[in-house]
Short mmCIF file of C-alpha atoms in Angstrom, two decimals:
data_model
loop_
_atom_site.label_atom_id
_atom_site.label_comp_id
_atom_site.label_asym_id
_atom_site.label_seq_id
_atom_site.Cartn_x
_atom_site.Cartn_y
_atom_site.Cartn_z
CA MET A 1 6.15 17.89 30.71
CA ASN A 2 4.97 14.95 28.59
CA ARG A 3 5.21 15.45 24.87
CA LYS A 4 2.08 14.98 22.79
CA THR A 5 1.64 11.93 20.58
CA ALA A 6 -0.17 12.25 17.24
CA LEU A 7 -1.56 9.57 14.94
CA ILE A 8 -1.75 10.69 11.29
CA THR A 9 -3.47 8.67 8.56
CA GLY A 10 -2.46 9.05 4.93
CA ALA A 11 0.98 10.09 6.16
CA THR A 12 3.03 9.00 3.16
CA SER A 13 2.28 11.92 0.84
CA GLY A 14 0.70 15.34 0.50
CA ILE A 15 -0.89 16.98 3.51
CA GLY A 16 -0.31 13.98 5.78
CA LYS A 17 3.42 13.91 5.08
CA ALA A 18 3.79 17.69 5.43
CA THR A 19 1.91 17.56 8.75
CA ALA A 20 4.15 14.76 10.01
CA GLN A 21 7.26 16.77 9.10
CA LEU A 22 6.00 19.90 10.85
CA PHE A 23 4.83 18.00 13.93
CA ALA A 24 8.26 16.35 14.15
CA LYS A 25 10.01 19.73 14.06
CA ASN A 26 7.81 20.73 16.99
CA LYS A 27 8.73 17.57 18.93
CA ILE A 28 5.33 15.88 18.69
CA ARG A 29 5.74 12.10 18.84
CA LEU A 30 4.38 10.39 15.73
CA ILE A 31 2.37 7.33 14.77
CA LEU A 32 2.46 7.42 10.97
CA CYS A 33 -0.13 5.36 9.09
CA GLY A 34 -0.34 4.52 5.41
CA ARG A 35 -0.60 1.79 2.81
CA ARG A 36 2.89 2.13 1.27
CA LYS A 37 5.51 0.54 3.52
CA GLU A 38 8.49 1.84 1.55
CA ARG A 39 7.32 5.42 1.96
CA LEU A 40 6.53 4.88 5.65
CA ASP A 41 10.03 3.51 6.21
CA LEU A 42 11.65 6.48 4.46
CA LEU A 43 9.57 8.96 6.45
CA GLU A 44 10.38 7.20 9.71
CA GLU A 45 14.09 7.39 8.87
CA GLU A 46 13.80 11.09 8.02
CA LEU A 47 11.84 12.14 11.10
CA SER A 48 13.27 9.88 13.79
CA THR A 49 16.20 12.28 14.16
CA LEU A 50 13.69 14.90 15.37
CA THR A 51 11.20 12.94 17.46
CA ASP A 52 10.00 9.44 18.41
CA VAL A 53 8.36 7.76 15.42
CA ILE A 54 6.52 4.51 14.85
CA THR A 55 4.74 3.39 11.67
CA LEU A 56 1.61 1.34 11.05
CA GLN A 57 0.93 -0.07 7.61
CA PHE A 58 -2.77 -0.52 6.84
CA ASP A 59 -5.54 0.54 4.48
CA VAL A 60 -8.21 2.51 6.35
CA ARG A 61 -10.86 0.60 4.39
CA ASP A 62 -9.87 -2.65 6.12
CA LYS A 63 -11.75 -2.55 9.42
CA GLU A 64 -10.04 -5.54 11.05
CA THR A 65 -6.54 -4.40 10.09
CA VAL A 66 -7.19 -0.89 11.41
CA PHE A 67 -8.18 -2.14 14.84
CA LYS A 68 -5.44 -4.79 15.01
CA ALA A 69 -2.74 -2.30 14.01
CA ILE A 70 -3.73 0.28 16.60
CA GLU A 71 -4.09 -2.41 19.28
CA THR A 72 -0.50 -3.53 18.64
CA LEU A 73 1.00 -0.14 19.49
CA PRO A 74 3.69 -0.47 22.20
CA ASP A 75 2.86 0.91 25.64
CA ASN A 76 4.88 4.09 25.13
CA PHE A 77 2.76 4.97 22.06
CA LYS A 78 -0.67 3.87 23.28
CA THR A 79 -1.71 7.28 24.60
CA ILE A 80 -2.81 9.20 21.50
CA ASP A 81 -3.35 12.90 22.17
CA ILE A 82 -3.98 14.07 18.59
CA LEU A 83 -5.72 12.19 15.78
CA VAL A 84 -5.39 13.62 12.27
CA ASN A 85 -7.92 11.91 9.99
CA ASN A 86 -6.18 12.82 6.75
CA ALA A 87 -6.54 9.68 4.60
CA GLY A 88 -8.96 10.26 1.72
CA ASN A 89 -9.14 10.57 -2.02
CA ALA A 90 -11.24 11.17 -5.11
CA HIS A 91 -11.77 8.65 -7.89
CA GLY A 92 -13.02 9.82 -11.25
CA LEU A 93 -14.86 12.96 -12.31
CA SER A 94 -18.03 11.79 -14.03
CA THR A 95 -21.71 12.60 -14.05
CA ILE A 96 -23.83 10.52 -11.69
CA GLN A 97 -25.26 8.55 -14.64
CA ASP A 98 -21.82 7.71 -16.02
CA GLY A 99 -20.05 7.13 -12.71
CA SER A 100 -18.17 3.96 -11.83
CA ILE A 101 -19.61 1.99 -8.91
CA ASP A 102 -16.07 0.87 -8.03
CA ASP A 103 -15.06 4.53 -7.78
CA TRP A 104 -18.08 5.26 -5.60
CA ASP A 105 -17.21 2.38 -3.27
CA ALA A 106 -13.59 3.51 -2.99
CA MET A 107 -14.55 7.08 -2.04
CA ILE A 108 -17.19 6.07 0.49
CA ASP A 109 -15.00 3.34 1.98
CA ILE A 110 -11.93 5.57 2.38
CA ASN A 111 -13.38 9.02 3.01
CA VAL A 112 -16.26 8.01 5.29
CA LYS A 113 -15.93 4.47 6.62
CA GLY A 114 -12.14 4.68 6.94
CA LEU A 115 -12.41 7.85 8.97
CA LEU A 116 -14.99 6.16 11.20
CA TYR A 117 -12.90 3.01 11.72
CA VAL A 118 -9.78 4.90 12.77
CA SER A 119 -11.78 7.27 14.97
CA LYS A 120 -13.56 4.34 16.66
CA ALA A 121 -10.19 2.73 17.40
CA VAL A 122 -8.76 5.89 18.99
CA ILE A 123 -11.62 7.79 20.62
CA PRO A 124 -12.32 5.43 23.58
CA GLN A 125 -8.95 6.16 25.17
CA MET A 126 -9.52 9.90 24.73
CA VAL A 127 -12.91 9.55 26.43
CA GLU A 128 -11.31 7.60 29.26
CA ARG A 129 -8.77 10.40 29.82
CA ASN A 130 -11.24 13.26 29.18
CA SER A 131 -8.65 14.69 26.82
CA GLY A 132 -7.78 14.66 23.14
CA PHE A 133 -7.86 16.49 19.83
CA ILE A 134 -9.30 15.24 16.53
CA VAL A 135 -8.66 17.00 13.23
CA ASN A 136 -10.75 15.84 10.28
CA LEU A 137 -9.53 16.77 6.80
CA GLY A 138 -12.54 17.80 4.78
CA SER A 139 -12.71 19.71 1.52
CA ILE A 140 -14.53 22.57 -0.12
CA ALA A 141 -16.43 19.63 -1.67
CA GLY A 142 -17.96 19.15 1.77
CA LYS A 143 -19.41 22.67 1.61
CA GLU A 144 -20.43 22.90 -2.07
CA VAL A 145 -21.51 20.45 -4.74
CA TYR A 146 -19.91 21.00 -8.14
CA PRO A 147 -20.48 19.45 -11.58
CA ASN A 148 -19.31 15.81 -11.79
CA GLY A 149 -18.37 15.86 -8.10
CA ASN A 150 -21.49 13.95 -6.94
CA VAL A 151 -20.23 11.02 -4.81
CA TYR A 152 -16.94 12.67 -3.84
CA CYS A 153 -18.89 15.72 -2.68
CA ALA A 154 -21.31 13.44 -0.84
CA SER A 155 -18.43 11.73 0.96
CA LYS A 156 -16.94 15.05 2.04
CA HIS A 157 -20.35 16.36 3.10
CA ALA A 158 -20.43 13.26 5.31
CA VAL A 159 -17.06 14.21 6.80
CA ASN A 160 -18.46 17.68 7.51
CA ALA A 161 -21.48 16.15 9.27
CA LEU A 162 -19.37 13.65 11.22
CA ASN A 163 -17.07 16.44 12.36
CA LYS A 164 -20.06 18.30 13.81
CA ALA A 165 -21.45 15.10 15.35
CA MET A 166 -18.12 14.23 16.97
CA ARG A 167 -17.87 17.68 18.48
CA ILE A 168 -21.37 17.39 19.98
CA ASP A 169 -20.95 13.83 21.29
CA LEU A 170 -17.46 14.38 22.68
CA ASN A 171 -18.07 17.81 24.17
CA LYS A 172 -18.70 16.48 27.67
CA HIS A 173 -15.36 14.65 27.52
CA ASN A 174 -13.33 17.82 26.81
CA ILE A 175 -12.23 16.44 23.45
CA ARG A 176 -11.67 19.13 20.87
CA VAL A 177 -12.75 18.43 17.28
CA SER A 178 -11.86 20.53 14.24
CA ALA A 179 -12.25 20.28 10.48
CA ILE A 180 -10.03 21.86 7.84
CA HIS A 181 -11.65 22.24 4.41
CA PRO A 182 -9.07 23.09 1.72
CA GLY A 183 -9.77 24.32 -1.76
CA ALA A 184 -7.23 23.50 -4.49
CA VAL A 185 -4.07 21.95 -2.99
CA GLU A 186 -1.31 20.76 -5.30
CA THR A 187 -0.73 17.15 -4.18
CA GLU A 188 -1.17 13.66 -5.68
CA PHE A 189 -4.94 14.17 -5.31
CA SER A 190 -5.63 14.90 -8.99
CA GLU A 191 -3.31 12.13 -10.19
CA VAL A 192 -5.44 9.66 -8.24
CA ARG A 193 -8.68 11.24 -9.45
CA PHE A 194 -7.53 10.98 -13.08
CA LYS A 195 -6.18 7.42 -12.72
CA GLY A 196 -2.52 8.34 -12.97
CA ASP A 197 -2.87 10.76 -15.90
CA VAL A 198 -0.12 13.17 -14.79
CA ASP A 199 -0.59 15.62 -17.67
CA LYS A 200 -4.32 15.94 -16.99
CA ALA A 201 -3.64 16.34 -13.27
CA LYS A 202 -1.20 19.18 -13.93
CA THR A 203 -3.86 21.19 -15.75
CA VAL A 204 -5.83 21.42 -12.48
CA TYR A 205 -3.04 23.49 -10.93
CA SER A 206 -1.78 25.43 -13.96
CA GLY A 207 -2.22 29.19 -14.40
CA TYR A 208 -2.38 30.14 -10.72
CA ASP A 209 -0.63 29.54 -7.40
CA ALA A 210 -2.40 26.61 -5.78
CA LEU A 211 -2.17 25.84 -2.09
CA GLN A 212 0.70 23.54 -1.10
CA ALA A 213 0.60 20.71 1.42
CA GLN A 214 2.83 22.75 3.72
CA ASP A 215 0.20 25.51 3.86
CA ILE A 216 -2.39 23.11 5.24
CA ALA A 217 0.11 21.47 7.60
CA GLU A 218 0.87 24.87 9.14
CA ILE A 219 -2.86 25.46 9.68
CA ILE A 220 -3.29 22.03 11.29
CA TYR A 221 -0.40 22.71 13.65
CA PHE A 222 -1.81 26.12 14.54
CA VAL A 223 -5.20 24.57 15.31
CA VAL A 224 -3.85 21.80 17.57
CA SER A 225 -1.46 24.13 19.39
CA ARG A 226 -4.13 26.54 20.66
CA PRO A 227 -4.67 26.81 24.43
CA LEU A 228 -7.04 24.27 25.96
CA HIS A 229 -9.93 26.73 26.11
CA VAL A 230 -9.76 27.41 22.33
CA THR A 231 -11.26 25.27 19.54
CA ILE A 232 -11.13 26.34 15.91
CA GLU A 233 -14.02 24.15 14.87
CA ASP A 234 -14.37 24.65 11.13
CA LEU A 235 -12.01 26.35 8.71
CA ILE A 236 -12.13 26.80 4.92
CA VAL A 237 -8.89 27.75 3.18
CA TYR A 238 -8.47 28.69 -0.48
CA PRO A 239 -5.57 29.79 -2.61
CA THR A 240 -5.98 33.50 -3.26
CA ALA A 241 -6.91 32.79 -6.89
CA GLN A 242 -9.88 30.66 -5.86
CA ALA A 243 -13.29 32.10 -4.93
CA SER A 244 -15.41 28.92 -4.79
CA ALA A 245 -15.21 25.26 -5.73
CA THR A 246 -15.55 26.15 -9.42
CA ILE A 247 -14.23 29.73 -9.72
CA ILE A 248 -10.46 30.01 -10.07
CA ASN A 249 -8.73 33.01 -11.62
CA LYS A 250 -6.26 31.42 -14.02
CA LYS A 251 -3.79 33.54 -15.96
#
């Protein structure tokens, strides 16, 4: 039986890294994508004892580099069974009137256009085979709009819409499409949002038990390992202390 091959974007940290580690333990072959070559190299070294691993260094915002990188995959990695669109981030937490246009561009380029570029590079081969699985990492921000979330929420609402559109368009090709929408997950997310302010980022996760990257990785693996006739199409997951995007029971 042929082992599955998965391509994971944003694989060098957080949910992407945890998913790569769990997939490797379950003998899924890996194409790990990210911007930081040093981290990709370390992850390849760690996981290559468990499964076959190859790395691609690119920024999902760079359309030409995305397509060139995926086109250069060796023959034994060209068949991609699972695509995990994990790359994404938040920049800033300001009102719409005070927001930075550079921050807006970064969120739209990574969270929306980057997801589209990678998907466009991978989907045709899935269509050709009438087989494949796409997991899109959304956010509770794609289900609710919260104060100062504006453009980030808009970008994740777009992911939610694209997930639904992919599922409709790819249905006749037997390609399964799922979205996972986490609430508060303790990763580098808040450090990026607050421009490297580690102390401020820590306050986001203090006073309660936030979700961990491993929690989401386990859900992603569960979703992609269901029998062929099963699709978990849309899943919201919170830490127990969280009731909505803005309501968290902190001690």
